[in-house]
mmCIF file of C-alpha atoms in Angstrom:
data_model
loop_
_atom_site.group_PDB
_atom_site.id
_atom_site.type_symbol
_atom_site.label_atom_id
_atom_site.label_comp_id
_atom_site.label_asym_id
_atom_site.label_seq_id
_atom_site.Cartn_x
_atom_site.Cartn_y
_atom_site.Cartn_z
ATOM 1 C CA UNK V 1 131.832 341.150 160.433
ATOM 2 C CA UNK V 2 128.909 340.282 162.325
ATOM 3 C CA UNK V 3 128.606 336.945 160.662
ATOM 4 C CA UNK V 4 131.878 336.094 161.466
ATOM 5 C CA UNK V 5 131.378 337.141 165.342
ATOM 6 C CA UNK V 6 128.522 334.416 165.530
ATOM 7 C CA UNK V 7 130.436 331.780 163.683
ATOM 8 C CA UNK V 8 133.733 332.526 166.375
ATOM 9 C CA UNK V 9 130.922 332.251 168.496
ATOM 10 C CA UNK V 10 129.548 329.307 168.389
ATOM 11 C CA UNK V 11 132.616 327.674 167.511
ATOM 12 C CA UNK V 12 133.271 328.201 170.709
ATOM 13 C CA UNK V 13 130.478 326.836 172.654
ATOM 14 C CA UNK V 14 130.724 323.501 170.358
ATOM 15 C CA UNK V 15 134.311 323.304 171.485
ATOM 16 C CA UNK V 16 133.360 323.990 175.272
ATOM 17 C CA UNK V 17 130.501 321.747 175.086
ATOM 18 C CA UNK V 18 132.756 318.761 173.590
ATOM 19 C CA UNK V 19 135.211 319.254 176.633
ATOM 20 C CA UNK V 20 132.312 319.429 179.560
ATOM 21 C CA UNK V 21 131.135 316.013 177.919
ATOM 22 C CA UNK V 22 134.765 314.308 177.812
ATOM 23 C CA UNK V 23 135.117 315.815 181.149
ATOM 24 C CA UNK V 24 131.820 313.816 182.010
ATOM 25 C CA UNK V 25 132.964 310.920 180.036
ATOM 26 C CA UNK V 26 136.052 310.731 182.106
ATOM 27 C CA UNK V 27 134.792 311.050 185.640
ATOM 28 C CA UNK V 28 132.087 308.224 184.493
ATOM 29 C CA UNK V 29 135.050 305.580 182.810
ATOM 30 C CA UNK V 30 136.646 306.752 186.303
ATOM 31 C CA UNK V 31 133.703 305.425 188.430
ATOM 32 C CA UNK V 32 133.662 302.440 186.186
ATOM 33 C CA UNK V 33 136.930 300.929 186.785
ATOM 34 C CA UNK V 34 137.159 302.658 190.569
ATOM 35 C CA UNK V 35 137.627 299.808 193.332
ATOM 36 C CA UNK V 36 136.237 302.603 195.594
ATOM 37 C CA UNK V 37 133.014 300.493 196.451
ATOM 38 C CA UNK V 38 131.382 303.512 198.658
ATOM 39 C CA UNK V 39 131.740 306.075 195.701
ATOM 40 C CA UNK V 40 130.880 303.668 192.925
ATOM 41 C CA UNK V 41 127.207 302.575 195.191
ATOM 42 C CA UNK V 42 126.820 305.917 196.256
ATOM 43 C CA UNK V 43 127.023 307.039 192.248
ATOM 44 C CA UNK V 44 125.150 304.478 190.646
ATOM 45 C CA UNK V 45 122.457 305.309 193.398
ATOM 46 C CA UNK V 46 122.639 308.931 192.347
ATOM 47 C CA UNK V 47 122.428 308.145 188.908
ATOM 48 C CA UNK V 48 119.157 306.293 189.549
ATOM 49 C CA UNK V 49 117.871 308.433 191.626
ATOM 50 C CA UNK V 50 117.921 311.296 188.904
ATOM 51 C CA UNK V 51 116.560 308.742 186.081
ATOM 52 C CA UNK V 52 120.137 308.313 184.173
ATOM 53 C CA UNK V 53 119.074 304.017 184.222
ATOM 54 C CA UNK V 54 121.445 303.149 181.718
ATOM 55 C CA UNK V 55 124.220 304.395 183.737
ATOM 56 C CA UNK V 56 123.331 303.115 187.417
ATOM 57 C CA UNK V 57 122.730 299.861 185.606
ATOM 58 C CA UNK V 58 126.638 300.017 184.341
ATOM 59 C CA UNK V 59 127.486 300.181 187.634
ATOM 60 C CA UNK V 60 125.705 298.118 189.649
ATOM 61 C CA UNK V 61 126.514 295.600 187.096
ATOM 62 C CA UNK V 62 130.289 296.314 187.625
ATOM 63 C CA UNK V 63 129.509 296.498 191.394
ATOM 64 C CA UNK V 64 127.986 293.014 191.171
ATOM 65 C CA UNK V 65 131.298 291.771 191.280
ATOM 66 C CA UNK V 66 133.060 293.502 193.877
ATOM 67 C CA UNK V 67 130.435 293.538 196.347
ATOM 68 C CA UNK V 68 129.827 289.753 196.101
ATOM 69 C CA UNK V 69 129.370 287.949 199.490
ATOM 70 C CA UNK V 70 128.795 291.229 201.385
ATOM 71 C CA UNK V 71 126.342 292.716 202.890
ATOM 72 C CA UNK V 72 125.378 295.080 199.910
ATOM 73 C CA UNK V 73 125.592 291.939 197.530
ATOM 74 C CA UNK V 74 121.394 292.092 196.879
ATOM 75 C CA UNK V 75 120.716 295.364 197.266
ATOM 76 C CA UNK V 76 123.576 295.898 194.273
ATOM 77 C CA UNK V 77 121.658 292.679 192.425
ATOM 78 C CA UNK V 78 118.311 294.205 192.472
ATOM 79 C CA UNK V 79 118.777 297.613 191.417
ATOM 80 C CA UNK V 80 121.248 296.354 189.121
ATOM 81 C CA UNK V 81 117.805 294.997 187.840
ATOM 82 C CA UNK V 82 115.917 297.892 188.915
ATOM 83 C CA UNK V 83 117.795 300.231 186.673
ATOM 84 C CA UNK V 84 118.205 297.634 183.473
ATOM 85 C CA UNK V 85 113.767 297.797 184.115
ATOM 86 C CA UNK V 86 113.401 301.647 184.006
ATOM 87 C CA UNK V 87 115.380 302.065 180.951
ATOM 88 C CA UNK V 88 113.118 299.372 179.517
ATOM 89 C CA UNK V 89 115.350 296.649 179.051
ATOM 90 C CA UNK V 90 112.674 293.796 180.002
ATOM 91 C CA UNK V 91 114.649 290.994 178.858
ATOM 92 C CA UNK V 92 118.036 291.808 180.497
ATOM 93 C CA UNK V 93 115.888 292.566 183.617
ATOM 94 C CA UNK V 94 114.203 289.858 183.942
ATOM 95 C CA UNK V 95 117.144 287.936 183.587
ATOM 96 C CA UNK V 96 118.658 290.023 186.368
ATOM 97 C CA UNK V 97 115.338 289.301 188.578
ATOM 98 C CA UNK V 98 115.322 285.646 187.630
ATOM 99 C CA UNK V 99 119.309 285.512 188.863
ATOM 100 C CA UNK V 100 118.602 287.275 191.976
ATOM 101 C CA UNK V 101 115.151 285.424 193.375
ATOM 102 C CA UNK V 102 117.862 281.787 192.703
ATOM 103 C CA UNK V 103 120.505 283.900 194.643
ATOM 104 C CA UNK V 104 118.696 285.395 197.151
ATOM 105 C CA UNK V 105 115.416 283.818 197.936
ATOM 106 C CA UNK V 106 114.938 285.445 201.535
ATOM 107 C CA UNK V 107 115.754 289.066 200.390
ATOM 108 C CA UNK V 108 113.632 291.846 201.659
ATOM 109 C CA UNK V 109 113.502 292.487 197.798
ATOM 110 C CA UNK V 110 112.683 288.993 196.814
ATOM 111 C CA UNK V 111 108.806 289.413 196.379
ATOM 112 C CA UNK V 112 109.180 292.742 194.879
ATOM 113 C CA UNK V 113 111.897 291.182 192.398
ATOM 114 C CA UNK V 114 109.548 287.889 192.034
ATOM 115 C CA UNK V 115 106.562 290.350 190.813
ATOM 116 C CA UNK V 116 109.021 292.673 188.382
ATOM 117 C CA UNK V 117 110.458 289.505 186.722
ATOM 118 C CA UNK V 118 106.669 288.345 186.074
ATOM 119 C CA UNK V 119 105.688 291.804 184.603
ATOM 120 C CA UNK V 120 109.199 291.814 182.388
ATOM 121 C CA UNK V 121 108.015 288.141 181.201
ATOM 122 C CA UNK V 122 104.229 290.316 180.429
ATOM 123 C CA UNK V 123 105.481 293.086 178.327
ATOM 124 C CA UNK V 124 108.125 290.644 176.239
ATOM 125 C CA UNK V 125 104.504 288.850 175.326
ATOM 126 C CA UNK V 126 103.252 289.527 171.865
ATOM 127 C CA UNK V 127 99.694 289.852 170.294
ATOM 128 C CA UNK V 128 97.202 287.312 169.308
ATOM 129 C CA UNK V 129 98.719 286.744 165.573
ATOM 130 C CA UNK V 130 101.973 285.946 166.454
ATOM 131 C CA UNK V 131 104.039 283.239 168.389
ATOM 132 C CA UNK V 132 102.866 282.879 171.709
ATOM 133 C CA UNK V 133 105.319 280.850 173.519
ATOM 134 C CA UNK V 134 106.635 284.346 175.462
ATOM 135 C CA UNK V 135 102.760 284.066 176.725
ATOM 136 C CA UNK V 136 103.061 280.564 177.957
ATOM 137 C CA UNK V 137 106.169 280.896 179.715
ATOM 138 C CA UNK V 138 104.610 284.466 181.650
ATOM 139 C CA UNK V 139 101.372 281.772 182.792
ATOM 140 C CA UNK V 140 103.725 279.606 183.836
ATOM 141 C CA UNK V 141 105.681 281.971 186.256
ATOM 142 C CA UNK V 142 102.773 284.058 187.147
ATOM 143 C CA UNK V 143 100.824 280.593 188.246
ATOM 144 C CA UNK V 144 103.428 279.817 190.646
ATOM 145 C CA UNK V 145 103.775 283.269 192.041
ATOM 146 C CA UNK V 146 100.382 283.093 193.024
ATOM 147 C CA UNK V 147 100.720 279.673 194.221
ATOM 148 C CA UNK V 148 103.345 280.346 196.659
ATOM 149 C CA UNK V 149 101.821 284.230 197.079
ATOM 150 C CA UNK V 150 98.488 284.263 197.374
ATOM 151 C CA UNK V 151 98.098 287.147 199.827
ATOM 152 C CA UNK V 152 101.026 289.420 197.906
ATOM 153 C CA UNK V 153 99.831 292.758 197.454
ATOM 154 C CA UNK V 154 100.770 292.077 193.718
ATOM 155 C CA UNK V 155 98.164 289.233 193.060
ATOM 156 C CA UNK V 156 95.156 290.926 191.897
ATOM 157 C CA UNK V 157 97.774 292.830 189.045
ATOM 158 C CA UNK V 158 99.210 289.042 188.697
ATOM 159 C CA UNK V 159 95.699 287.450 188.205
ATOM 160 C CA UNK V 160 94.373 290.719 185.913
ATOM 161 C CA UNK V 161 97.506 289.721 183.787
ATOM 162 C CA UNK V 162 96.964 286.500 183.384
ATOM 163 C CA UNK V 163 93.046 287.915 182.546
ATOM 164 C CA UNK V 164 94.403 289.243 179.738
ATOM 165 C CA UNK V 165 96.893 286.914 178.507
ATOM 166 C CA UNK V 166 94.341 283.676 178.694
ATOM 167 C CA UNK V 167 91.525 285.750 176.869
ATOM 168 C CA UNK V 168 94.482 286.187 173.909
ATOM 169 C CA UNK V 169 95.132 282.636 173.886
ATOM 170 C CA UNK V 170 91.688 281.967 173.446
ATOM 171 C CA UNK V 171 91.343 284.814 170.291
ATOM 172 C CA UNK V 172 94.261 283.153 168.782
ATOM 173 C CA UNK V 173 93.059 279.598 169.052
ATOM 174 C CA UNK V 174 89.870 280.640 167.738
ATOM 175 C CA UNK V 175 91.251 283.074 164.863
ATOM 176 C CA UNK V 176 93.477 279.653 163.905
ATOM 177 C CA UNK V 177 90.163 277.751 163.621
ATOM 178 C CA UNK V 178 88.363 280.342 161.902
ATOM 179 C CA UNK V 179 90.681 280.577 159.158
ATOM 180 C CA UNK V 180 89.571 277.121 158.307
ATOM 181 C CA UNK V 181 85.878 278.115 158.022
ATOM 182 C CA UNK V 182 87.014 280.704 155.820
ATOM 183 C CA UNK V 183 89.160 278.675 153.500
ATOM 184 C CA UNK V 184 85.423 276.862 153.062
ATOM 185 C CA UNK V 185 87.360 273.638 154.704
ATOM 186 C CA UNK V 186 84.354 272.956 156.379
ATOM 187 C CA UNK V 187 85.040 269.258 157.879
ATOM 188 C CA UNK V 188 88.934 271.084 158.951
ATOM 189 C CA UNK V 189 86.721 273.865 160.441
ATOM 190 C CA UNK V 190 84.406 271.954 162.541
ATOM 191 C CA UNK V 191 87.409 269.500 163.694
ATOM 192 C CA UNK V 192 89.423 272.326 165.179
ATOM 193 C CA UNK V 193 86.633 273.824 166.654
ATOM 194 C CA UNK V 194 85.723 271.280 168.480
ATOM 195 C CA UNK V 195 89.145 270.743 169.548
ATOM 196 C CA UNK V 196 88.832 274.400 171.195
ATOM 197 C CA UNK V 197 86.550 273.457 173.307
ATOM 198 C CA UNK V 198 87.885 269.457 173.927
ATOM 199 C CA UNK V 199 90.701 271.520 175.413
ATOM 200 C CA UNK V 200 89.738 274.988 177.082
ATOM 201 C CA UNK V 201 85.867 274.524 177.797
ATOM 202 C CA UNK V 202 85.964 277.889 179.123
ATOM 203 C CA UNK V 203 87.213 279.528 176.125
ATOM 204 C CA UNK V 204 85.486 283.259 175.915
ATOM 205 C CA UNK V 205 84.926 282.575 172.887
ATOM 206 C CA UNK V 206 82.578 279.628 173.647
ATOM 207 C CA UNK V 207 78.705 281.031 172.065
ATOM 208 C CA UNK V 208 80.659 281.607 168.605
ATOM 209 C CA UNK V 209 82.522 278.320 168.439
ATOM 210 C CA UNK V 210 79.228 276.396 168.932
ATOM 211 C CA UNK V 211 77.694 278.877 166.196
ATOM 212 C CA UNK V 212 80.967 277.842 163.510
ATOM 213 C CA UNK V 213 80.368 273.744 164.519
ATOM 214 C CA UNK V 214 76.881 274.225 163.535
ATOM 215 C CA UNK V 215 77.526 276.214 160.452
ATOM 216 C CA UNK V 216 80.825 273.563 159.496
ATOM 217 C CA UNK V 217 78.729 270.855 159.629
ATOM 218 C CA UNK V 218 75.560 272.310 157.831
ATOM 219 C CA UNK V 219 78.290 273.373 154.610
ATOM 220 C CA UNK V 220 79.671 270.357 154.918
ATOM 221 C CA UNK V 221 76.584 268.196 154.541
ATOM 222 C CA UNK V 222 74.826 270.704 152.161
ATOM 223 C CA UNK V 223 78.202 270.335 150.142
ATOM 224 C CA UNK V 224 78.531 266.699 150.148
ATOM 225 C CA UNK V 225 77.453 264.128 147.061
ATOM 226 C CA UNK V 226 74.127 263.044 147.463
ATOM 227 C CA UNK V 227 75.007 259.922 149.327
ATOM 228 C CA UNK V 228 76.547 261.169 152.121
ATOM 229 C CA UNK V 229 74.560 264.279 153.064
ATOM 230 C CA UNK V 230 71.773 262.126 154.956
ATOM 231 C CA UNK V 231 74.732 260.872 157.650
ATOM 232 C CA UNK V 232 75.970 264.641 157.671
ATOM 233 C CA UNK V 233 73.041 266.476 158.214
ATOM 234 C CA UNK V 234 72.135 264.241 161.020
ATOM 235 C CA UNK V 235 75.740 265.576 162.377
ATOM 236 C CA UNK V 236 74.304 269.043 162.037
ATOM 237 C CA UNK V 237 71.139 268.080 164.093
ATOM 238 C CA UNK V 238 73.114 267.201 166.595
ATOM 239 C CA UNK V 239 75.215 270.235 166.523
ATOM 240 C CA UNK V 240 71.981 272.229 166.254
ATOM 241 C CA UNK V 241 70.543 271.094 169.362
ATOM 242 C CA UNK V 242 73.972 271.391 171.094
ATOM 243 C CA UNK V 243 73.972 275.058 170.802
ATOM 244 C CA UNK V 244 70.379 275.947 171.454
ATOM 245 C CA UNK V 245 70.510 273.438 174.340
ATOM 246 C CA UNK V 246 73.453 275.411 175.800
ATOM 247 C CA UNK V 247 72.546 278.998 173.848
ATOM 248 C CA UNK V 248 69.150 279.803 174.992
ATOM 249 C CA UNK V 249 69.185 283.587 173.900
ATOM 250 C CA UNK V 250 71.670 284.113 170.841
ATOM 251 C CA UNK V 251 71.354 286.646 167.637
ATOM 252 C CA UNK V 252 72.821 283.443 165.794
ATOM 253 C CA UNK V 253 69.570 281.076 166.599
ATOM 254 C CA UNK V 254 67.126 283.110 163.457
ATOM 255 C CA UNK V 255 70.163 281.899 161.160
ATOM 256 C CA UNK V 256 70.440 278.044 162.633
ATOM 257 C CA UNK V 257 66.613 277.803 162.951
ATOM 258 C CA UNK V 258 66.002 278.144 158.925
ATOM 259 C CA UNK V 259 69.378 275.779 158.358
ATOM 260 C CA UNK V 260 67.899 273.396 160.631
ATOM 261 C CA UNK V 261 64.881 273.274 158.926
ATOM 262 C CA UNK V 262 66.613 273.027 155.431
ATOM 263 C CA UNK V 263 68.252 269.805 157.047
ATOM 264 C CA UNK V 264 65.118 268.345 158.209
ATOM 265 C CA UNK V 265 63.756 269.067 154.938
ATOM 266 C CA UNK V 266 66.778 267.267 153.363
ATOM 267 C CA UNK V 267 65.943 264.607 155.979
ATOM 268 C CA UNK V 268 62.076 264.023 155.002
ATOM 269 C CA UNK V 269 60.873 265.747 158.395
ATOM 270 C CA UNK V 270 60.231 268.893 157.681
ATOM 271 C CA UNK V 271 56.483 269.506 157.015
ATOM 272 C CA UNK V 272 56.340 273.361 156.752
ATOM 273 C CA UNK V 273 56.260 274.739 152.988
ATOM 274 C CA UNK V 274 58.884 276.662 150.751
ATOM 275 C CA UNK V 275 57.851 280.070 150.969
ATOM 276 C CA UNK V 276 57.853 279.174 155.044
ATOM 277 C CA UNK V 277 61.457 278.786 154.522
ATOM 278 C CA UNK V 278 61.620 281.782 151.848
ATOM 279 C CA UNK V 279 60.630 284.169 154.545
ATOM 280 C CA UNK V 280 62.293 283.136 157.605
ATOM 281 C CA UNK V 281 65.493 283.588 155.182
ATOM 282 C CA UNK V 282 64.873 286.280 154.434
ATOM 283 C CA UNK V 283 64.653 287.723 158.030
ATOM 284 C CA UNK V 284 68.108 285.664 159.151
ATOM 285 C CA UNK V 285 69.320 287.689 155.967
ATOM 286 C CA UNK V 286 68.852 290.610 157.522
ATOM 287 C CA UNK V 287 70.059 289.161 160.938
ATOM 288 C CA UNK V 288 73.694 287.694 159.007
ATOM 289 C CA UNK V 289 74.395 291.179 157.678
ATOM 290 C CA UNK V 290 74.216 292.632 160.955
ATOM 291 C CA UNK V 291 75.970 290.184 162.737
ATOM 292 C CA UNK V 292 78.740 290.630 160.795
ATOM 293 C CA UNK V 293 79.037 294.270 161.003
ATOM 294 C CA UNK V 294 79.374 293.684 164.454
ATOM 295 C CA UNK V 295 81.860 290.229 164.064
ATOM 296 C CA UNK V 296 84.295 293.075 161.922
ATOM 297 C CA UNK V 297 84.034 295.602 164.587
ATOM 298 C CA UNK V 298 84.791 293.402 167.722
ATOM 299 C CA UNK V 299 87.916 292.029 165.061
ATOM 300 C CA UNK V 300 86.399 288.230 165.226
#
């Protein structure tokens, strides 16, 4: 008896519960396809207000069109955007904010839309490994904000941003080069490199590429047939004295010092003897393995 009580019971509440949200279904369709402008802003601004995004954005987006031309036309626009950006719709919100700053360029809302629309284009980026044309196209925009904004109270977050995305550039660039070292492409390795740094000299990543020019080169020459490794190592001494000449205090220089040495001893310079080299191999040894605990922990 009591079991079938509950069941009544809560038959009941599923069935009342069904008709309160038809009931709100309704009265929201209604607002929808209302042509009472006042009601429908005043709703989709309530809606907002109490963090229901999804449906202000419905509405401003069907208020879009009957509020054209007036004097509520951008204010409609930008929370239309406003409310597609606080449910997390980036992409449909910055295309909202991209519409609005080509529609309304002297809005009160304009630099406040101008900065949204850049931070949109920042969280549709993706991380180092993948395609980073979504970070290009966020430089891009952000560059010009600050060009034409340079006192915005949003530039400091813009140039932090842009931080960020540059220093990710540079990780994948040097990840892409790096993968050549690892493949044991040595002459690939040291080509792309040096292409790094041919086109971002100020790559954060500068100290390691010098290190993994030096260390191409020295494979590649100690790699080579007989006949060529004289030409190569030279290309190594050169590299050598590029990165100690730039790298005064590095934890790679114990590893390069022996290498250079093995070159010059390749080369008919080196007057030192074996066990010379024996020991100060040993101690770079010790140096590599800790160097790359450190490489695997920072993710290089």
């Amino acid at each position: 008896m009591l079991k079938s009580k509950t069941v009544k019971m809560l038959a009941a509440a599923v069935v009342l519960l069904v008709a309160l949200f038809q009931s709100c279904k309704s009265e929201y369709d209604a607002l929808l396809n209302s042509t009472d402008v006042d009601q429908k802003y005043n709703a989709a601004f309530n809606y907002f207000n109490h963090g229901k995004f999804n449906k202000a954005a419905r509405l401003f987006e069907s208020l879009a069109v009957q509020t054209s031309g007036s004097a509520k036309d951008d204010t409609v626009q930008f929370y239309w955007g406003m409310s597609n950006y606080r449910y997390k719709d980036y992409y449909t919100a910055e295309t909202n904010f991209s519409k609005f700053l080509t529609n309304f360029p002297r809005s009160p809302f304009s630099d406040e839309a101008a900065f949204l629309r850049i931070d949109c284009l920042y969280r549709s980026t993706y991380r180092s490994e993948l395609d980073q044309k979504p970070t290009y196209t966020a430089l891009a925009v952000m560059t010009q904000y600050l060009i034409e904004n340079p006192n915005s109270t949003h530039a400091p977050t813009c140039r932090r941003m842009m931080k960020e995305l540059n220093d990710r550039l540079d990780k994948k660039a040097f990840d892409n080069a790096k993968l050549y070292y690892k493949q044991e492409d040595y002459r690939a390795s040291r080509v792309a490199f040096r292409n790094i740094l041919k086109d971002d000299a100020d790559n954060i990543y500068r100290e390691d590429i010098l290190y993994y020019i030096a260390m191409s080169s020295y494979n590649y020459a100690h790699l080579s047939v007989e006949s060529k490794q004289r030409e190569r190592y030279l290309t190594f001494v050169d590299d050598y004295y590029n990165f100690i000449g730039e790298v005064t205090d590095s934890p790679y220089r114990k590893e390069l010092d022996v290498l250079y040495k093995r070159a010059q001893k390749a080369l008919g310079r080196y007057s030192g003897t074996e066990e010379d080299l024996e020991a100060r191999e040993k101690d770079f040894e010790k140096e590599r393995k800790k160097l790359l605990k450190q490489s695997e922990e920072n993710g290089k």
